[in-house]
Amino acid sequence: MLTLVGIAIVGGAVGFKRHSRLTPEQALTGVFIGIVTAATGAVLFDALSIDVQYSAATMPFSRSLYPLIAFAVGLTIMIGSLSIGWFRWRTRPRYTGLGFILGLWVTYPYLIPGPASNSHPLGYLLALSLPIAVGYILKKDAAHVIRDVFRDPVARRFGIGVAVVVGLFFLFITGYLSVFPEEGLPHEPKLVVLPVIYQLVSWPTLEVVRPHIPFFLAISPGLVIVVGLLSSLIGFNAGIIARYWRIEESAGLTEGTAGTATVVGSCTCGCCGPLVAKIAILAAGPSIAAPLYWVFVDPASPLGVLFIAGSIALFTGSLVYSIESATRSSEIADFSPAD
């Protein structure tokens, strides 16, 4: 219920801004309050709802098909990236390069089968190459806009605020951060570093448990890479839209097509398989939820990695697209991407 209230607040703030009933600053405040409310509701729903255990009999297909699915999806991503790069962005091979990296993320566990993949240098190279590739794209196509955003105190605060909320939301939903009593945790405070597999390879993971607060945190370099990258991309999207709104007001312009669509995209994160499964239980029962759970939550499923890869591609693309849309519509004359 709280999540729906938050979504309604975001929609209302955007709608009132479009009809000039709110100033950009007031609308941004409303949007941020709505995002915090929706995220809080989702976290509470995830923490307080009943955890359902699924048996292997509820799997939609055998795990023996996972390698085939992984290679099919990974090759499709790479071939699609090559085709789009050749026909649409020949002068920007960086987009094709990012697509190849994302495709390899999906196929990697089956390129090097067995326990060897948990600590193989190729896995660490892929994990580190992803933020480098995205950072290079942002430097070439969005650095000038991001610098302008950070010079605007309102846009800067909004973007950073959204990034922090999304980062915390991701940590709560995925179970790496909790402030709720949970079964199975130690009864004494604990601070320990353990090797934990997260996104391709094994990382040294710091676990902090304070059962009397209660408080649990697990943090690793791999988690920092994924959460930091996703939250930063969403924060940049949000900050750019905040900047657009303020420039539109000062120039007396109407809101362009890049505005509302990117705000909605910036506040959406495709990393919530367990939450989706729980919502499906309420909506249609375990028969619908079980396949969702196994497809997106099972650590061996290649589609779990696809969620991460798709989210990074989506938010990187929306960032570049919003800049180009504003340039084409002459909303911001000096916002031009670099070839």
CSV table of C-alpha atoms in Angstrom, one decimal:
chain,number,residue,atom,x,y,z
A,1,MET,CA,0.0,0.0,0.0
A,2,LEU,CA,2.8,2.4,0.9
A,3,THR,CA,4.5,1.6,-2.4
A,4,LEU,CA,1.3,2.6,-4.3
A,5,VAL,CA,1.1,5.8,-2.3
A,6,GLY,CA,4.7,6.6,-3.3
A,7,ILE,CA,4.0,5.9,-7.0
A,8,ALA,CA,0.9,8.1,-6.8
A,9,ILE,CA,3.0,11.0,-5.3
A,10,VAL,CA,5.6,10.7,-8.0
A,11,GLY,CA,2.9,10.7,-10.7
A,12,GLY,CA,1.1,13.6,-9.1
A,13,ALA,CA,4.2,15.7,-8.8
A,14,VAL,CA,5.2,15.0,-12.5
A,15,GLY,CA,1.6,15.8,-13.6
A,16,PHE,CA,1.3,19.0,-11.7
A,17,LYS,CA,4.7,20.1,-13.0
A,18,ARG,CA,3.7,19.4,-16.6
A,19,HIS,CA,0.6,21.7,-16.1
A,20,SER,CA,2.7,24.4,-14.4
A,21,ARG,CA,1.0,24.0,-11.1
A,22,LEU,CA,4.3,23.3,-9.3
A,23,THR,CA,7.7,24.9,-9.8
A,24,PRO,CA,10.5,22.5,-10.7
A,25,GLU,CA,11.9,22.6,-7.2
A,26,GLN,CA,8.5,21.8,-5.7
A,27,ALA,CA,8.0,19.0,-8.2
A,28,LEU,CA,11.4,17.5,-7.6
A,29,THR,CA,10.7,17.5,-3.8
A,30,GLY,CA,7.5,15.7,-4.5
A,31,VAL,CA,9.1,13.2,-6.7
A,32,PHE,CA,11.9,12.5,-4.2
A,33,ILE,CA,9.3,12.0,-1.4
A,34,GLY,CA,7.4,9.6,-3.6
A,35,ILE,CA,10.5,7.6,-4.4
A,36,VAL,CA,11.5,7.3,-0.7
A,37,THR,CA,7.9,6.3,0.2
A,38,ALA,CA,7.7,3.7,-2.6
A,39,ALA,CA,11.1,2.3,-1.8
A,40,THR,CA,10.2,2.1,2.0
A,41,GLY,CA,7.0,0.3,1.2
A,42,ALA,CA,8.7,-2.2,-1.0
A,43,VAL,CA,11.4,-2.9,1.6
A,44,LEU,CA,8.8,-3.3,4.4
A,45,PHE,CA,6.7,-5.6,2.1
A,46,ASP,CA,9.8,-7.7,1.3
A,47,ALA,CA,10.9,-7.9,5.0
A,48,LEU,CA,7.5,-8.6,6.6
A,49,SER,CA,5.9,-10.9,4.1
A,50,ILE,CA,6.2,-14.7,4.4
A,51,ASP,CA,9.2,-16.3,2.8
A,52,VAL,CA,8.0,-19.2,0.7
A,53,GLN,CA,10.3,-22.2,0.0
A,54,TYR,CA,10.1,-23.8,-3.4
A,55,SER,CA,11.0,-27.4,-4.3
A,56,ALA,CA,12.9,-28.4,-7.4
A,57,ALA,CA,9.7,-29.8,-8.8
A,58,THR,CA,8.4,-26.3,-9.3
A,59,MET,CA,11.2,-25.3,-11.7
A,60,PRO,CA,9.9,-24.3,-15.1
A,61,PHE,CA,12.7,-26.2,-16.9
A,62,SER,CA,15.7,-28.4,-16.0
A,63,ARG,CA,19.0,-26.8,-15.0
A,64,SER,CA,20.6,-28.8,-17.8
A,65,LEU,CA,19.1,-26.2,-20.1
A,66,TYR,CA,20.9,-23.4,-18.4
A,67,PRO,CA,24.1,-23.5,-20.5
A,68,LEU,CA,22.1,-23.5,-23.7
A,69,ILE,CA,20.0,-20.6,-22.5
A,70,ALA,CA,23.1,-18.7,-21.3
A,71,PHE,CA,24.9,-19.1,-24.7
A,72,ALA,CA,21.7,-18.3,-26.7
A,73,VAL,CA,21.1,-15.1,-24.6
A,74,GLY,CA,24.7,-14.0,-24.5
A,75,LEU,CA,25.3,-14.5,-28.2
A,76,THR,CA,22.0,-12.7,-29.0
A,77,ILE,CA,23.2,-9.7,-26.9
A,78,MET,CA,26.6,-9.7,-28.7
A,79,ILE,CA,25.2,-10.1,-32.2
A,80,GLY,CA,22.6,-7.5,-31.5
A,81,SER,CA,25.2,-5.1,-30.2
A,82,LEU,CA,27.3,-5.7,-33.3
A,83,SER,CA,24.4,-5.1,-35.6
A,84,ILE,CA,23.2,-2.0,-33.9
A,85,GLY,CA,26.7,-0.6,-33.7
A,86,TRP,CA,27.3,-1.3,-37.4
A,87,PHE,CA,24.0,0.2,-38.7
A,88,ARG,CA,23.3,2.9,-36.2
A,89,TRP,CA,26.5,4.0,-34.4
A,90,ARG,CA,29.5,3.2,-36.6
A,91,THR,CA,31.4,6.1,-35.1
A,92,ARG,CA,30.8,4.9,-31.5
A,93,PRO,CA,32.2,1.4,-31.2
A,94,ARG,CA,32.1,1.8,-27.4
A,95,TYR,CA,28.4,0.8,-27.5
A,96,THR,CA,29.2,-2.4,-29.2
A,97,GLY,CA,32.0,-3.0,-26.7
A,98,LEU,CA,29.6,-2.6,-23.8
A,99,GLY,CA,27.2,-5.1,-25.5
A,100,PHE,CA,30.0,-7.7,-25.8
A,101,ILE,CA,30.9,-7.3,-22.2
A,102,LEU,CA,27.3,-7.7,-21.1
A,103,GLY,CA,26.9,-10.8,-23.3
A,104,LEU,CA,30.1,-12.3,-21.8
A,105,TRP,CA,28.6,-11.6,-18.3
A,106,VAL,CA,25.7,-13.9,-19.2
A,107,THR,CA,27.8,-16.7,-20.7
A,108,TYR,CA,30.8,-16.6,-18.4
A,109,PRO,CA,29.7,-19.2,-15.8
A,110,TYR,CA,29.5,-21.7,-18.6
A,111,LEU,CA,32.6,-20.6,-20.6
A,112,ILE,CA,34.6,-21.8,-17.6
A,113,PRO,CA,32.5,-24.5,-16.0
A,114,GLY,CA,33.0,-25.8,-12.5
A,115,PRO,CA,34.5,-24.2,-9.4
A,116,ALA,CA,37.4,-22.8,-11.5
A,117,SER,CA,35.1,-20.0,-12.7
A,118,ASN,CA,34.8,-18.7,-9.1
A,119,SER,CA,38.3,-17.4,-9.1
A,120,HIS,CA,39.4,-17.3,-12.7
A,121,PRO,CA,41.2,-14.1,-13.9
A,122,LEU,CA,38.7,-13.7,-16.8
A,123,GLY,CA,35.9,-13.4,-14.3
A,124,TYR,CA,37.6,-10.6,-12.4
A,125,LEU,CA,38.5,-8.9,-15.7
A,126,LEU,CA,34.9,-9.0,-16.9
A,127,ALA,CA,33.7,-7.7,-13.5
A,128,LEU,CA,36.1,-4.7,-13.6
A,129,SER,CA,35.7,-4.0,-17.3
A,130,LEU,CA,32.0,-3.3,-17.0
A,131,PRO,CA,32.2,-0.1,-14.9
A,132,ILE,CA,35.2,1.0,-17.0
A,133,ALA,CA,33.2,0.5,-20.2
A,134,VAL,CA,30.2,2.4,-18.8
A,135,GLY,CA,32.5,5.1,-17.4
A,136,TYR,CA,34.1,5.6,-20.8
A,137,ILE,CA,30.7,6.0,-22.5
A,138,LEU,CA,29.7,8.6,-19.9
A,139,LYS,CA,33.0,10.4,-20.4
A,140,LYS,CA,32.6,10.6,-24.1
A,141,ASP,CA,28.8,11.2,-24.4
A,142,ALA,CA,27.7,12.7,-21.1
A,143,ALA,CA,30.6,14.2,-19.2
A,144,HIS,CA,29.8,17.8,-20.3
A,145,VAL,CA,26.2,17.4,-19.1
A,146,ILE,CA,27.1,15.7,-15.8
A,147,ARG,CA,29.5,18.6,-15.1
A,148,ASP,CA,26.7,21.0,-15.7
A,149,VAL,CA,24.4,19.0,-13.4
A,150,PHE,CA,26.9,19.1,-10.6
A,151,ARG,CA,27.2,22.8,-10.9
A,152,ASP,CA,23.4,23.1,-10.2
A,153,PRO,CA,22.9,22.6,-6.5
A,154,VAL,CA,19.2,21.5,-6.8
A,155,ALA,CA,19.9,19.0,-9.6
A,156,ARG,CA,23.0,17.8,-7.7
A,157,ARG,CA,21.1,17.2,-4.5
A,158,PHE,CA,18.3,15.5,-6.3
A,159,GLY,CA,20.6,13.2,-8.3
A,160,ILE,CA,22.7,12.2,-5.3
A,161,GLY,CA,19.5,11.7,-3.2
A,162,VAL,CA,17.9,9.4,-5.7
A,163,ALA,CA,21.2,7.4,-6.1
A,164,VAL,CA,21.5,6.9,-2.3
A,165,VAL,CA,17.8,5.7,-2.1
A,166,VAL,CA,18.2,3.3,-5.0
A,167,GLY,CA,21.5,1.9,-3.5
A,168,LEU,CA,19.9,1.3,-0.1
A,169,PHE,CA,16.8,-0.1,-1.8
A,170,PHE,CA,18.9,-2.6,-3.7
A,171,LEU,CA,20.9,-3.7,-0.6
A,172,PHE,CA,17.7,-4.2,1.4
A,173,ILE,CA,15.8,-6.1,-1.3
A,174,THR,CA,18.7,-8.4,-2.1
A,175,GLY,CA,19.3,-9.1,1.6
A,176,TYR,CA,22.8,-7.6,1.9
A,177,LEU,CA,21.4,-5.0,4.4
A,178,SER,CA,18.8,-5.6,7.0
A,179,VAL,CA,17.5,-3.9,10.1
A,180,PHE,CA,14.8,-6.5,10.9
A,181,PRO,CA,15.1,-9.5,13.2
A,182,GLU,CA,15.8,-12.6,11.1
A,183,GLU,CA,16.1,-16.3,11.9
A,184,GLY,CA,19.4,-18.0,11.4
A,185,LEU,CA,21.6,-15.0,12.4
A,186,PRO,CA,24.2,-15.4,15.2
A,187,HIS,CA,23.0,-14.3,18.7
A,188,GLU,CA,26.3,-12.5,19.4
A,189,PRO,CA,27.9,-9.6,17.5
A,190,LYS,CA,30.1,-10.7,14.6
A,191,LEU,CA,32.5,-9.1,12.3
A,192,VAL,CA,34.1,-11.5,9.8
A,193,VAL,CA,35.4,-11.6,6.3
A,194,LEU,CA,34.3,-14.6,4.2
A,195,PRO,CA,34.7,-15.5,0.5
A,196,VAL,CA,31.3,-15.2,-1.2
A,197,ILE,CA,30.4,-15.6,-4.8
A,198,TYR,CA,28.6,-12.6,-6.2
A,199,GLN,CA,28.2,-11.7,-9.9
A,200,LEU,CA,30.7,-14.0,-11.7
A,201,VAL,CA,33.4,-14.6,-9.1
A,202,SER,CA,34.2,-15.0,-5.4
A,203,TRP,CA,34.9,-11.8,-3.5
A,204,PRO,CA,36.1,-11.2,0.1
A,205,THR,CA,32.9,-10.2,1.8
A,206,LEU,CA,32.8,-8.2,5.1
A,207,GLU,CA,29.8,-9.4,7.2
A,208,VAL,CA,28.7,-7.3,10.2
A,209,VAL,CA,26.0,-8.7,12.5
A,210,ARG,CA,24.6,-6.8,15.5
A,211,PRO,CA,21.6,-8.9,16.6
A,212,HIS,CA,20.6,-6.7,19.5
A,213,ILE,CA,20.0,-3.6,17.3
A,214,PRO,CA,19.1,-5.6,14.9
A,215,PHE,CA,21.5,-4.9,12.1
A,216,PHE,CA,23.1,-7.0,9.3
A,217,LEU,CA,25.4,-5.8,6.5
A,218,ALA,CA,27.4,-7.8,3.9
A,219,ILE,CA,29.6,-5.8,1.6
A,220,SER,CA,32.1,-6.9,-1.0
A,221,PRO,CA,34.0,-5.3,-4.0
A,222,GLY,CA,31.6,-7.1,-6.4
A,223,LEU,CA,28.6,-5.7,-4.6
A,224,VAL,CA,30.1,-2.2,-4.6
A,225,ILE,CA,30.7,-2.4,-8.4
A,226,VAL,CA,27.1,-3.5,-9.2
A,227,VAL,CA,25.2,-1.4,-6.7
A,228,GLY,CA,27.5,1.6,-7.2
A,229,LEU,CA,27.1,1.4,-11.0
A,230,LEU,CA,23.4,1.0,-11.0
A,231,SER,CA,22.7,3.7,-8.4
A,232,SER,CA,25.1,6.1,-10.1
A,233,LEU,CA,23.5,5.6,-13.5
A,234,ILE,CA,20.0,6.2,-12.0
A,235,GLY,CA,21.3,9.2,-10.0
A,236,PHE,CA,22.8,10.7,-13.2
A,237,ASN,CA,19.5,10.2,-15.0
A,238,ALA,CA,17.6,11.9,-12.2
A,239,GLY,CA,20.0,14.8,-11.9
A,240,ILE,CA,19.9,15.5,-15.6
A,241,ILE,CA,16.1,15.6,-15.6
A,242,ALA,CA,16.2,17.9,-12.6
A,243,ARG,CA,18.6,20.2,-14.6
A,244,TYR,CA,16.3,20.0,-17.6
A,245,TRP,CA,13.3,21.1,-15.6
A,246,ARG,CA,15.1,24.1,-14.1
A,247,ILE,CA,16.4,25.2,-17.5
A,248,GLU,CA,12.9,24.8,-19.0
A,249,GLU,CA,11.5,27.1,-16.4
A,250,SER,CA,14.1,29.8,-16.8
A,251,ALA,CA,13.8,29.7,-20.6
A,252,GLY,CA,10.0,29.5,-20.6
A,253,LEU,CA,10.1,26.2,-22.5
A,254,THR,CA,7.6,23.3,-22.3
A,255,GLU,CA,8.7,19.9,-21.1
A,256,GLY,CA,10.2,17.8,-23.9
A,257,THR,CA,9.7,14.1,-24.4
A,258,ALA,CA,12.9,13.2,-22.6
A,259,GLY,CA,11.5,14.5,-19.4
A,260,THR,CA,8.8,12.4,-17.9
A,261,ALA,CA,9.9,9.2,-19.6
A,262,THR,CA,13.4,9.4,-18.2
A,263,VAL,CA,12.2,10.2,-14.7
A,264,VAL,CA,10.1,7.1,-14.7
A,265,GLY,CA,13.0,5.1,-16.1
A,266,SER,CA,15.3,6.5,-13.6
A,267,CYS,CA,13.1,5.4,-10.7
A,268,THR,CA,12.8,1.8,-11.9
A,269,CYS,CA,15.4,-0.9,-11.1
A,270,GLY,CA,15.3,-4.4,-12.6
A,271,CYS,CA,16.9,-6.1,-9.6
A,272,CYS,CA,14.0,-7.4,-7.5
A,273,GLY,CA,13.3,-11.0,-8.4
A,274,PRO,CA,12.4,-12.1,-4.8
A,275,LEU,CA,10.0,-9.1,-4.5
A,276,VAL,CA,8.4,-9.8,-7.8
A,277,ALA,CA,7.8,-13.4,-6.7
A,278,LYS,CA,6.2,-12.4,-3.5
A,279,ILE,CA,3.9,-9.9,-5.2
A,280,ALA,CA,3.0,-12.7,-7.7
A,281,ILE,CA,2.0,-14.9,-4.8
A,282,LEU,CA,-0.5,-12.4,-3.6
A,283,ALA,CA,-1.8,-11.7,-7.1
A,284,ALA,CA,-2.0,-15.2,-8.6
A,285,GLY,CA,-0.7,-17.8,-6.1
A,286,PRO,CA,2.5,-19.8,-5.9
A,287,SER,CA,1.9,-21.5,-9.2
A,288,ILE,CA,2.9,-18.3,-10.9
A,289,ALA,CA,5.5,-17.2,-8.4
A,290,ALA,CA,7.5,-20.3,-8.4
A,291,PRO,CA,8.7,-20.0,-12.0
A,292,LEU,CA,9.6,-16.4,-11.4
A,293,TYR,CA,11.6,-17.4,-8.4
A,294,TRP,CA,13.6,-20.1,-10.1
A,295,VAL,CA,14.2,-18.1,-13.3
A,296,PHE,CA,15.4,-14.9,-11.6
A,297,VAL,CA,16.6,-15.9,-8.1
A,298,ASP,CA,18.3,-19.3,-8.6
A,299,PRO,CA,22.0,-18.5,-8.5
A,300,ALA,CA,22.7,-20.9,-11.4
A,301,SER,CA,20.1,-19.2,-13.6
A,302,PRO,CA,21.6,-17.1,-16.4
A,303,LEU,CA,18.5,-14.8,-16.4
A,304,GLY,CA,19.4,-13.5,-13.0
A,305,VAL,CA,22.6,-12.0,-14.5
A,306,LEU,CA,20.5,-10.8,-17.4
A,307,PHE,CA,18.5,-8.6,-15.0
A,308,ILE,CA,21.7,-6.8,-14.0
A,309,ALA,CA,23.0,-6.6,-17.5
A,310,GLY,CA,19.7,-5.3,-18.8
A,311,SER,CA,19.4,-2.7,-16.1
A,312,ILE,CA,22.9,-1.3,-16.8
A,313,ALA,CA,22.2,-1.2,-20.6
A,314,LEU,CA,18.8,0.4,-19.9
A,315,PHE,CA,20.0,3.2,-17.7
A,316,THR,CA,23.1,3.9,-19.8
A,317,GLY,CA,21.0,4.0,-22.9
A,318,SER,CA,18.4,6.3,-21.3
A,319,LEU,CA,21.1,8.6,-20.1
A,320,VAL,CA,22.6,9.0,-23.6
A,321,TYR,CA,19.1,9.1,-25.2
A,322,SER,CA,17.8,11.9,-22.9
A,323,ILE,CA,20.9,14.0,-23.8
A,324,GLU,CA,20.4,13.4,-27.5
A,325,SER,CA,16.7,14.0,-27.4
A,326,ALA,CA,17.3,17.4,-25.7
A,327,THR,CA,19.9,18.3,-28.3
A,328,ARG,CA,17.6,17.4,-31.2
A,329,SER,CA,14.7,19.4,-29.8
A,330,SER,CA,17.0,22.3,-29.0
A,331,GLU,CA,16.0,22.3,-25.4
A,332,ILE,CA,19.6,22.8,-24.3
A,333,ALA,CA,21.7,24.1,-27.1
A,334,ASP,CA,25.1,23.3,-25.6
A,335,PHE,CA,24.3,19.7,-24.6
A,336,SER,CA,25.8,17.8,-27.5
A,337,PRO,CA,27.2,14.2,-27.3
A,338,ALA,CA,30.8,13.5,-28.5
A,339,ASP,CA,31.5,11.1,-31.3
